[in-house]
Coordinates of C-alpha atoms and ligand atoms in Angstrom, one line a residue:
X126 CA 0.0 0.0 0.0
X127 CA 1.5 3.3 -1.1
X128 CA 0.0 5.6 1.6
X129 CA -0.8 4.9 5.2
X130 CA -4.4 4.0 6.0
X131 CA -6.6 7.2 6.1
X132 CA -8.3 8.4 9.2
X133 CA -10.8 11.2 9.7
X134 CA -9.3 14.6 10.5
X135 CA -10.9 16.1 13.5
X136 CA -9.9 19.0 15.7
X137 CA -6.5 19.4 14.0
X138 CA -5.4 15.7 14.1
X139 CA -6.1 12.4 12.4
X140 CA -8.8 10.6 14.3
X141 CA -9.5 6.9 13.9
X142 CA -13.0 5.8 13.1
X143 CA -14.8 2.7 14.4
X144 CA -16.4 2.1 11.0
X145 CA -15.3 -0.5 8.5
X146 CA -12.7 0.5 5.9
X147 CA -12.6 0.1 2.1
X148 CA -9.7 0.0 -0.2
X149 CA -8.6 3.0 -2.4
X150 CA -7.1 1.7 -5.6
X151 CA -5.6 3.8 -8.4
X152 CA -7.5 3.8 -11.8
X153 CA -4.1 4.5 -13.4
X154 CA -2.8 1.0 -12.8
X155 CA -4.9 -0.7 -10.1
X156 CA -2.3 -0.2 -7.4
X157 CA -3.6 -0.2 -3.8
X158 CA -3.1 3.3 -2.6
X159 CA -4.7 3.3 0.9
X160 CA -7.8 2.4 2.9
X161 CA -10.5 4.8 3.9
X162 CA -13.0 4.5 6.8
X163 CA -16.8 4.5 6.3
X164 CA -17.5 6.7 9.3
X165 CA -20.4 6.4 11.6
X166 CA -22.8 9.1 13.0
X167 CA -20.7 9.0 16.2
X168 CA -17.6 10.1 14.2
X169 CA -19.8 12.9 12.7
X170 CA -20.8 14.0 16.2
X171 CA -17.2 14.4 17.2
X172 CA -16.4 16.5 14.1
X173 CA -19.4 18.7 14.6
X174 CA -18.6 19.1 18.3
X175 CA -15.0 20.2 17.3
X176 CA -16.4 22.6 14.7
X177 CA -18.9 24.0 17.2
X178 CA -16.2 24.5 19.8
X179 CA -14.0 26.3 17.3
X180 CA -16.7 28.6 16.0
X181 CA -16.8 31.4 18.7
X182 CA -13.2 32.2 18.4
X183 CA -12.9 31.8 14.6
X184 CA -16.0 33.9 13.9
X185 CA -14.8 36.6 16.3
X186 CA -11.6 37.2 14.3
X187 CA -11.8 40.1 11.8
X188 CA -12.2 39.1 8.2
X189 CA -8.7 40.4 7.5
X190 CA -7.3 38.1 10.3
X191 CA -9.0 35.1 8.8
X192 CA -7.9 36.0 5.3
X193 CA -4.3 36.2 6.4
X194 CA -4.4 32.5 6.9
X195 CA -5.7 32.0 3.4
X196 CA -2.9 34.0 2.0
X197 CA -0.5 31.6 3.6
X198 CA -2.6 28.6 2.5
X199 CA -2.5 29.9 -1.1
X200 CA 1.3 29.9 -0.9
X201 CA 1.3 26.3 0.5
X202 CA -0.9 25.2 -2.4
X203 CA 1.6 26.7 -4.8
X204 CA 4.6 25.1 -2.9
X205 CA 3.0 21.7 -2.8
X206 CA 1.5 21.6 -6.2
X207 CA 3.7 18.9 -7.7
X208 CA 3.3 16.5 -4.8
X209 CA -0.4 16.9 -4.5
X210 CA -1.0 16.9 -8.3
X211 CA 0.7 13.5 -8.2
X212 CA -1.8 12.3 -5.5
X213 CA -4.7 13.6 -7.5
X214 CA -3.4 11.8 -10.6
X215 CA -3.0 8.5 -8.7
X216 CA -6.4 8.5 -7.0
X217 CA -8.5 10.0 -9.8
X218 CA -6.8 8.8 -12.9
X219 CA -6.6 12.1 -14.7
X220 CA -3.3 13.1 -16.3
X221 CA -0.7 15.0 -14.3
X222 CA -1.3 18.2 -16.4
X223 CA -5.0 18.0 -15.7
X224 CA -4.3 17.6 -12.0
X225 CA -2.0 20.7 -12.1
X226 CA -4.8 22.6 -13.8
X227 CA -7.1 21.7 -10.8
X228 CA -4.6 23.2 -8.5
X229 CA -4.5 26.5 -10.5
X230 CA -8.2 26.7 -10.2
X231 CA -8.0 25.9 -6.4
X232 CA -5.5 28.8 -6.1
X233 CA -7.8 31.1 -8.0
X234 CA -10.7 30.2 -5.6
X235 CA -8.5 30.8 -2.6
X236 CA -7.5 34.2 -4.0
X237 CA -11.2 35.1 -4.3
X238 CA -11.7 34.3 -0.6
X239 CA -8.6 36.4 0.2
X240 CA -10.1 39.4 -1.6
X241 CA -13.3 39.2 0.6
X242 CA -12.4 42.3 2.7
X243 CA -12.4 44.3 -0.5
X244 CA -15.7 42.8 -1.7
X245 CA -17.9 43.0 1.4
X246 CA -17.1 46.4 2.9
X247 CA -20.5 47.5 4.3
X248 CA -23.0 50.0 3.2
X249 CA -24.4 52.8 5.3
X250 CA -27.0 55.4 4.5
X251 CA -28.7 58.1 6.6
X252 CA -32.3 57.0 5.9
X253 CA -34.1 59.8 8.0
X254 CA -32.5 62.8 9.7
X255 CA -30.3 61.3 12.4
X256 CA -31.1 57.7 11.5
X257 CA -28.5 55.5 9.9
X258 CA -29.1 52.1 8.3
X259 CA -26.1 49.8 7.8
X260 CA -25.7 46.2 6.8
X261 CA -23.1 43.6 8.0
X262 CA -22.6 39.9 7.0
X263 CA -22.3 37.2 9.7
X264 CA -21.3 33.6 9.4
X265 CA -23.9 30.8 9.8
X266 CA -22.0 28.4 12.2
X267 CA -21.1 24.8 11.4
X268 CA -21.5 24.0 7.7
X269 CA -20.7 21.0 5.6
X270 CA -19.6 20.3 2.1
X271 CA -19.9 17.0 0.2
X272 CA -17.9 16.4 -3.0
X273 CA -17.7 14.0 -5.9
X274 CA -14.8 12.0 -7.3
X275 CA -14.1 13.9 -10.5
X276 CA -12.2 16.9 -9.1
X277 CA -10.6 15.9 -5.8
X278 CA -8.9 19.3 -5.4
X279 CA -10.9 21.9 -7.3
X280 CA -14.5 21.1 -6.2
X281 CA -13.7 21.2 -2.5
X282 CA -12.1 24.6 -3.1
X283 CA -15.4 25.8 -4.6
X284 CA -16.6 26.1 -1.0
X285 CA -13.8 25.6 1.6
X286 CA -11.9 29.0 1.3
X287 CA -15.1 31.1 0.9
X288 CA -17.1 29.3 3.7
X289 CA -14.2 29.4 6.2
X290 CA -13.0 32.9 5.4
X291 CA -16.6 34.1 5.9
X292 CA -16.2 32.8 9.5
X293 CA -17.9 29.4 9.4
X294 CA -16.4 26.2 10.6
X295 CA -16.8 23.0 8.5
X296 CA -17.2 19.3 8.2
X297 CA -16.0 18.1 4.8
X298 CA -17.0 14.8 3.3
X299 CA -14.9 14.0 0.3
X300 CA -15.7 11.2 -2.2
X301 CA -14.7 7.8 -0.8
X302 CA -13.2 7.1 -4.2
X303 CA -10.7 10.0 -3.9
X304 CA -10.2 10.6 -0.2
X305 CA -6.5 11.1 0.0
X306 CA -6.5 14.7 -1.3
X307 CA -9.1 15.6 1.4
X308 CA -6.7 14.8 4.2
X309 CA -3.9 16.7 2.4
X310 CA -6.1 19.8 2.2
X311 CA -6.7 19.5 5.9
X312 CA -3.0 19.2 6.7
X313 CA -2.1 22.2 4.6
X314 CA -4.9 24.3 6.2
X315 CA -3.5 23.4 9.6
X316 CA 0.0 24.3 8.4
X317 CA -1.3 27.7 7.2
X318 CA -2.4 28.4 10.8
X319 CA -6.1 27.5 10.7
X320 CA -7.1 26.9 14.4
X321 CA -7.9 23.3 15.3
X322 CA -11.6 22.3 14.7
X323 CA -12.3 25.0 12.1
X324 CA -11.9 22.4 9.3
X325 CA -12.7 18.7 9.9
X326 CA -12.8 15.8 7.5
X327 CA -15.2 12.9 7.9
X328 CA -14.9 10.1 5.4
X329 CA -17.7 7.8 4.3
X330 CA -20.4 7.1 1.8
X331 CA -24.2 7.4 1.6
X332 CA -24.9 6.9 5.3
X333 CA -22.6 9.7 6.5
X334 CA -24.1 12.0 3.9
X335 CA -27.5 11.2 5.3
X336 CA -26.2 11.8 8.8
X337 CA -24.9 15.2 7.7
X338 CA -28.3 16.1 6.2
X339 CA -30.0 15.1 9.5
X340 CA -27.6 16.6 12.0
X341 CA -29.3 19.3 14.0
X342 CA -26.2 21.4 14.6
X343 CA -25.2 21.7 11.0
X344 CA -26.6 25.0 9.5
X345 CA -25.8 24.6 5.8
X346 CA -24.8 21.9 3.3
X347 CA -23.4 22.1 -0.2
X348 CA -23.3 19.0 -2.3
X349 CA -21.8 18.3 -5.7
X350 CA -22.4 15.0 -7.5
X351 CA -24.9 13.2 -9.7
X352 CA -28.5 14.4 -10.1
X353 CA -30.4 11.7 -8.3
X354 CA -28.2 12.1 -5.2
X355 CA -28.2 15.9 -5.5
X356 CA -32.0 15.8 -5.4
X357 CA -32.1 13.5 -2.4
X358 CA -29.5 15.5 -0.5
X359 CA -31.3 18.8 -1.2
X360 CA -34.7 17.4 -0.1
X361 CA -33.3 15.8 3.0
X362 CA -31.1 18.7 4.1
X363 CA -33.9 21.3 3.6
X364 CA -36.4 19.1 5.4
X365 CA -34.3 19.7 8.5
X366 CA -34.4 23.5 7.7
X367 CA -30.8 23.7 6.5
X368 CA -29.6 26.1 3.9
X369 CA -28.7 23.9 0.9
X370 CA -27.2 24.0 -2.5
X371 CA -26.8 20.8 -4.5
X372 CA -25.2 20.7 -7.9
X373 CA -26.1 17.7 -10.0
X374 CA -25.2 16.0 -13.3
X375 CA -25.1 17.3 -16.8
X376 CA -25.6 16.6 -20.5
X377 CA -24.0 19.5 -22.4
X378 CA -24.9 20.3 -26.0
X379 CA -22.3 21.9 -28.3
X380 CA -24.0 23.3 -31.3
X381 CA -21.8 23.4 -34.4
X382 CA -22.8 25.7 -37.2
X383 CA -21.6 25.3 -40.8
X384 CA -19.7 28.6 -40.7
X385 CA -17.7 27.6 -37.6
X386 CA -13.9 27.7 -37.8
X387 CA -12.9 24.1 -38.6
X388 CA -9.6 23.8 -36.9
X389 CA -10.6 25.6 -33.7
X390 CA -14.0 23.9 -33.4
X391 CA -12.7 20.4 -34.0
X392 CA -9.9 20.6 -31.5
X393 CA -12.1 22.4 -28.9
X394 CA -15.0 19.9 -29.2
X395 CA -12.6 16.9 -28.9
X396 CA -10.8 18.4 -25.9
X397 CA -14.2 19.2 -24.2
X398 CA -15.5 15.6 -24.8
X399 CA -12.3 13.8 -23.7
X400 CA -10.5 16.1 -21.2
X401 CA -10.4 14.5 -17.8
X402 CA -11.6 11.3 -19.7
X403 CA -15.0 13.0 -20.2
X404 CA -15.6 13.0 -16.4
X405 CA -16.5 16.6 -16.2
X406 CA -19.9 18.1 -15.5
X407 CA -18.9 20.7 -18.2
X408 CA -17.8 18.2 -20.8
X409 CA -19.2 18.0 -24.3
X410 CA -21.7 15.1 -24.4
X411 CA -23.6 15.9 -27.5
X412 CA -22.4 17.7 -30.6
X413 CA -25.4 19.1 -32.4
X414 CA -24.3 19.2 -36.0
X415 CA -26.4 21.8 -37.9
X416 CA -26.6 21.5 -41.6
X417 CA -23.6 20.5 -43.7
X418 CA -20.7 20.1 -41.3
X419 CA -19.2 16.8 -42.4
X420 CA -15.8 18.6 -42.9
X421 CA -15.9 19.5 -39.2
X422 CA -17.0 16.0 -38.1
X423 CA -14.0 14.5 -40.0
X424 CA -11.7 16.9 -38.2
X425 CA -13.3 16.1 -34.8
X426 CA -12.5 12.4 -35.4
X427 CA -8.9 13.3 -36.4
X428 CA -8.4 15.5 -33.3
X429 CA -9.9 12.8 -31.0
X430 CA -7.6 10.2 -32.5
X431 CA -4.6 12.2 -31.3
X432 CA -5.7 11.5 -27.7
X433 CA -3.9 8.4 -26.5
X434 CA -5.0 6.6 -23.3
X435 CA -2.2 6.6 -20.7
X436 CA -0.5 9.5 -22.4
X437 CA -2.7 12.5 -22.9
X438 CA -5.9 10.8 -22.0
X439 CA -6.4 9.7 -18.4
X440 CA -8.2 6.7 -16.9
X441 CA -11.9 6.6 -15.9
X442 CA -12.5 6.3 -12.2
X443 CA -13.2 2.5 -11.8
X444 CA -13.7 -0.8 -13.6
X445 CA -17.4 -0.3 -13.0
X446 CA -17.3 3.1 -14.8
X447 CA -15.4 1.6 -17.7
X448 CA -18.0 -1.2 -18.1
X449 CA -20.9 1.3 -17.8
X450 CA -19.4 3.6 -20.5
X451 CA -18.6 0.7 -22.9
X452 CA -22.2 -0.6 -22.5
X453 CA -23.6 2.8 -23.5
X454 CA -21.5 2.7 -26.7
X455 CA -22.5 -0.9 -27.5
X456 CA -26.2 -0.1 -26.9
X457 CA -26.0 3.0 -29.1
X458 CA -24.3 1.0 -31.9
X459 CA -27.0 -1.6 -31.7
X460 CA -29.7 1.1 -32.0
X461 CA -28.2 2.4 -35.2
X462 CA -25.5 4.9 -34.2
X463 CA -22.4 4.9 -36.4
X464 CA -19.2 4.3 -34.5
X465 CA -16.6 6.7 -36.1
X466 CA -14.1 6.2 -33.4
X467 CA -14.2 3.3 -30.9
X468 CA -12.7 3.5 -27.5
X469 CA -13.9 0.1 -26.2
X470 CA -11.5 -2.6 -25.0
X471 CA -8.5 -0.3 -24.5
X472 CA -5.6 -1.4 -22.3
X473 CA -2.4 0.5 -21.6
X474 CA 0.9 -1.3 -21.7
X475 CA 2.5 -1.5 -18.3
X476 CA -0.9 -0.4 -16.7
X477 CA -3.0 -3.5 -17.5
X478 CA -5.0 -3.1 -14.3
X479 CA -5.8 0.5 -15.2
X480 CA -9.3 1.5 -16.3
X481 CA -9.1 3.3 -19.6
X482 CA -11.6 4.1 -22.3
X483 CA -10.3 5.5 -25.6
X484 CA -11.8 8.5 -27.3
X485 CA -15.1 7.6 -28.9
X486 CA -17.2 9.4 -31.5
X487 CA -20.7 8.2 -32.4
X488 CA -22.5 9.7 -35.4
X489 CA -26.1 9.6 -36.4
X490 CA -27.3 9.4 -32.8
X491 CA -31.0 10.2 -32.6
X492 CA -32.9 11.8 -29.7
X493 CA -34.8 8.6 -28.8
X494 CA -31.6 6.6 -28.1
X495 CA -30.6 6.2 -24.4
X496 CA -27.2 7.7 -25.1
X497 CA -28.8 11.0 -26.2
X498 CA -30.2 11.7 -22.7
X499 CA -28.1 9.6 -20.2
X500 CA -25.1 11.1 -18.5
X501 CA -22.3 8.8 -19.8
X502 CA -19.5 10.5 -18.0
X503 CA -16.7 9.1 -20.2
X504 CA -14.7 10.2 -23.3
X505 CA -17.7 9.7 -25.6
X506 CA -19.1 12.3 -28.0
X507 CA -22.5 11.7 -29.6
X508 CA -23.3 13.6 -32.8
X509 CA -26.9 14.4 -33.5
X510 CA -27.7 15.9 -36.9
X511 CA -30.2 18.8 -37.2
X512 CA -31.2 20.8 -40.2
X513 CA -31.3 24.3 -38.6
X514 CA -30.5 26.2 -35.4
X515 CA -34.1 26.2 -34.1
X516 CA -34.1 22.4 -34.2
X517 CA -30.8 22.4 -32.4
X518 CA -32.0 24.6 -29.7
X519 CA -35.2 22.5 -29.3
X520 CA -33.0 19.6 -28.7
X521 CA -30.9 21.5 -26.1
X522 CA -34.0 22.8 -24.4
X523 CA -35.5 19.3 -24.1
X524 CA -32.6 18.1 -21.9
X525 CA -33.6 18.0 -18.2
X526 CA -30.1 19.2 -17.3
X527 CA -28.8 22.7 -17.8
X528 CA -25.1 23.1 -16.9
X529 CA -23.5 24.3 -20.2
X530 CA -24.5 25.0 -23.8
X531 CA -22.1 26.0 -26.4
X532 CA -22.2 27.4 -30.0
X533 CA -19.5 27.4 -32.6
X534 CA -20.1 30.1 -35.2
X535 CA -18.5 33.2 -36.7
X536 CA -21.8 35.0 -36.8
X537 CA -22.7 37.3 -33.9
X538 CA -26.5 37.0 -34.3
X539 CA -26.3 33.2 -34.1
X540 CA -24.2 33.4 -31.0
X541 CA -26.7 35.9 -29.5
X542 CA -29.6 33.5 -30.3
X543 CA -28.0 30.6 -28.5
X544 CA -27.0 32.8 -25.6
X545 CA -30.6 34.0 -25.3
X546 CA -32.5 30.7 -25.9
X547 CA -30.3 27.9 -24.5
X548 CA -31.6 26.5 -21.2
X549 CA -28.3 26.4 -19.3
X550 CA -26.5 28.4 -16.7
X551 CA -23.1 28.6 -18.5
X552 CA -22.9 29.4 -22.2
X553 CA -19.8 29.1 -24.4
X554 CA -19.4 31.0 -27.6
X555 CA -16.6 29.1 -29.4
X556 CA -15.5 27.9 -25.9
X557 CA -16.1 24.2 -25.3
X558 CA -15.8 24.2 -21.5
X559 CA -17.3 27.5 -20.5
X560 CA -16.4 27.3 -16.8
X561 CA -16.6 30.9 -15.6
X562 CA -13.4 32.3 -14.1
X563 CA -13.7 33.9 -10.7
X564 CA -15.4 36.1 -9.6
X565 CA -18.1 35.0 -12.0
X566 CA -20.0 32.2 -10.3
X567 CA -20.2 28.5 -11.3
X568 CA -23.8 27.2 -11.5
X569 CA -26.1 25.4 -13.8
X570 CA -29.9 25.4 -14.3
X571 CA -32.7 22.8 -14.2
X572 CA -31.6 19.4 -12.9
X573 CA -28.0 20.4 -12.8
X574 CA -28.6 22.5 -9.6
X575 CA -31.0 22.4 -6.7
X576 CA -31.2 25.5 -4.6
X577 CA -30.6 29.2 -5.3
X578 CA -27.5 30.9 -6.5
X579 CA -24.1 29.9 -7.7
X580 CA -21.6 27.8 -5.7
X581 CA -18.6 30.0 -6.4
X582 CA -18.1 33.7 -7.2
X583 CA -19.5 36.8 -5.6
X584 CA -22.9 35.2 -5.2
X585 CA -21.6 32.4 -2.9
X586 CA -20.9 35.0 -0.2
X587 CA -24.7 35.2 0.3
X588 CA -24.9 31.5 0.7
X589 CA -22.2 31.4 3.4
X590 CA -23.4 34.4 5.4
X591 CA -26.5 36.0 6.9
X592 CA -26.9 39.8 7.0
X593 CA -27.7 42.0 9.9
X594 CA -29.4 45.3 9.2
X595 CA -28.6 47.9 11.8
X596 CA -30.7 51.1 12.3
X597 CA -29.0 53.6 14.6
X598 CA -30.1 56.9 16.1
X599 CA -28.0 58.7 18.6
X600 CA -30.2 61.1 20.6
X601 CA -28.7 64.4 21.7
Ligands
NAD75 P1 -22.1 10.7 -6.7 O1 -23.5 11.4 -6.7 O2 -22.1 9.3 -6.9 O3 -21.4 11.1 -5.3 C1 -21.2 12.4 -4.9 C2 -21.1 12.3 -3.3 O4 -22.3 11.8 -2.8 C3 -19.9 11.4 -2.8 O5 -19.3 12.1 -1.8 C4 -20.6 10.1 -2.4 O6 -20.0 9.5 -1.3 C5 -22.0 10.6 -2.0 N1 -23.1 9.7 -2.3 C6 -23.1 8.7 -3.3 N2 -24.2 8.1 -3.3 C7 -25.0 8.6 -2.4 C8 -26.4 8.4 -1.9 N3 -27.1 7.5 -2.5 N4 -26.8 9.2 -0.9 C9 -26.1 10.1 -0.3 N5 -24.8 10.4 -0.7 C10 -24.3 9.6 -1.7 O7 -21.3 11.5 -7.8 P2 -19.8 11.0 -8.4 O8 -19.9 9.8 -9.2 O9 -18.8 11.1 -7.2 O10 -19.5 12.3 -9.3 C11 -19.9 12.4 -10.6 C12 -21.2 13.2 -10.7 O11 -21.0 14.5 -10.2 C13 -21.6 13.4 -12.2 O12 -23.0 13.3 -12.3 C14 -21.2 14.9 -12.5 O13 -21.9 15.5 -13.5 C15 -21.5 15.5 -11.1 N6 -20.8 16.8 -11.0 C16 -21.5 17.9 -11.0 C17 -20.9 19.1 -10.9 C18 -21.7 20.4 -11.0 O14 -21.2 21.4 -10.6 N7 -22.9 20.4 -11.5 C19 -19.5 19.2 -10.7 C20 -18.8 18.0 -10.6 C21 -19.4 16.8 -10.8

């Protein structure tokens, strides 16, 4: 086993759990990396108690004092990037470059939290002669964040720096498939000077997530993961009157117009579909080919062919994921889709136990096929043909999800039409993965998000705080 068995991280130290443990294996080559506990509600109680005990002092610090710690933490992320990117690569399977890119985004998110003092300076107005109204933000208390396997570093940073810098204390539940990064984050926060108990990690699966939703002393929950679980978590957490925001799955449509730049569009679509082995909620799932675009389809296939598993294309998370993805391809083929590029049955020499799927392009997919609506979450691009833009937008609008929608065109009016009419929270114009940079917030629509607001950006400050409105009158 490459790393020591993982424990929870409570009150500034590793803390053993009574729960059973499961193995953490690497999708890269099947190596055993560590074991992770499936914690019990008793473990959660300890973490919440530590977070509650830490809250009075932490929340009484000034915002600038709290942000000082995040300036140091930002530097530690930078200093430890190579080491932690390697852990991320090993436990998630994405390439080292993709792991480094996660770090850069985590650093950007930490910088946004560091800039909080400049963003939330208060407002004051004399509302009647001698009467002043002002507004201040206060933290909520103990909060929790639950994350998926696909971004072990970046997604936790969507919430950790902002929630903590705002004065909350936290219980973090990482994905049990990629738990090692979670403990490293905790260690770096401690090294940066975060007081014990402000940030705690409790490992586990469904049952610990349910315990978090039910816990009476947790005030707010963010969740990122698949839509069925996001729905269940949102419903359960709000049923105990918590503030909740749950981000779900996605099925993103990339509309390709005949006037699109061939080279740019093809490389961009291929990178969107296959980057992080297609395991991104912002990945291209469906290319909607409008009119005569065969020349672009040919180039998409050529660009996708340049992605080589084990080199510039990482592994998918598990053997179960590989099987599921390959089954989707087989089913689509049997229903009449044309397999232009087939990623089934791939093995990587020297990593025979790794779980790789090669780049796959399916043409002539029709809306009634399962693959047209299911979230495949692998390096698989489905091409659906339409005759005009309206038909393409109807298709996009019919999807229950709503994370991203993209148009490739050189015509401003067409771009404007898609921006106006697509039913998605993040729109790309000639950009295949339109993740907004900070301080613009990340957040989809429809079944890709349950709750109000974005999970990052300026808007997230509202989620992590409550405001106090003060009306003052000093009598003479
Ligand atoms: P998942 O829903 O299986 O798991 C997410 C988290 O929920 C994990 O921590 C897991 O332990 C826990 N969990 C799993 N099953 C549960 C259950 N039945 N009840 C309660 N908790 C449960 O998701 P995943 O496979 O880890 O991640 C991939 C999914 O996440 C994809 O659907 C992807 O689109 C989505 N995702 C969405 C966004 C977004 O912002 N919309 C971002 C990243 C990933």
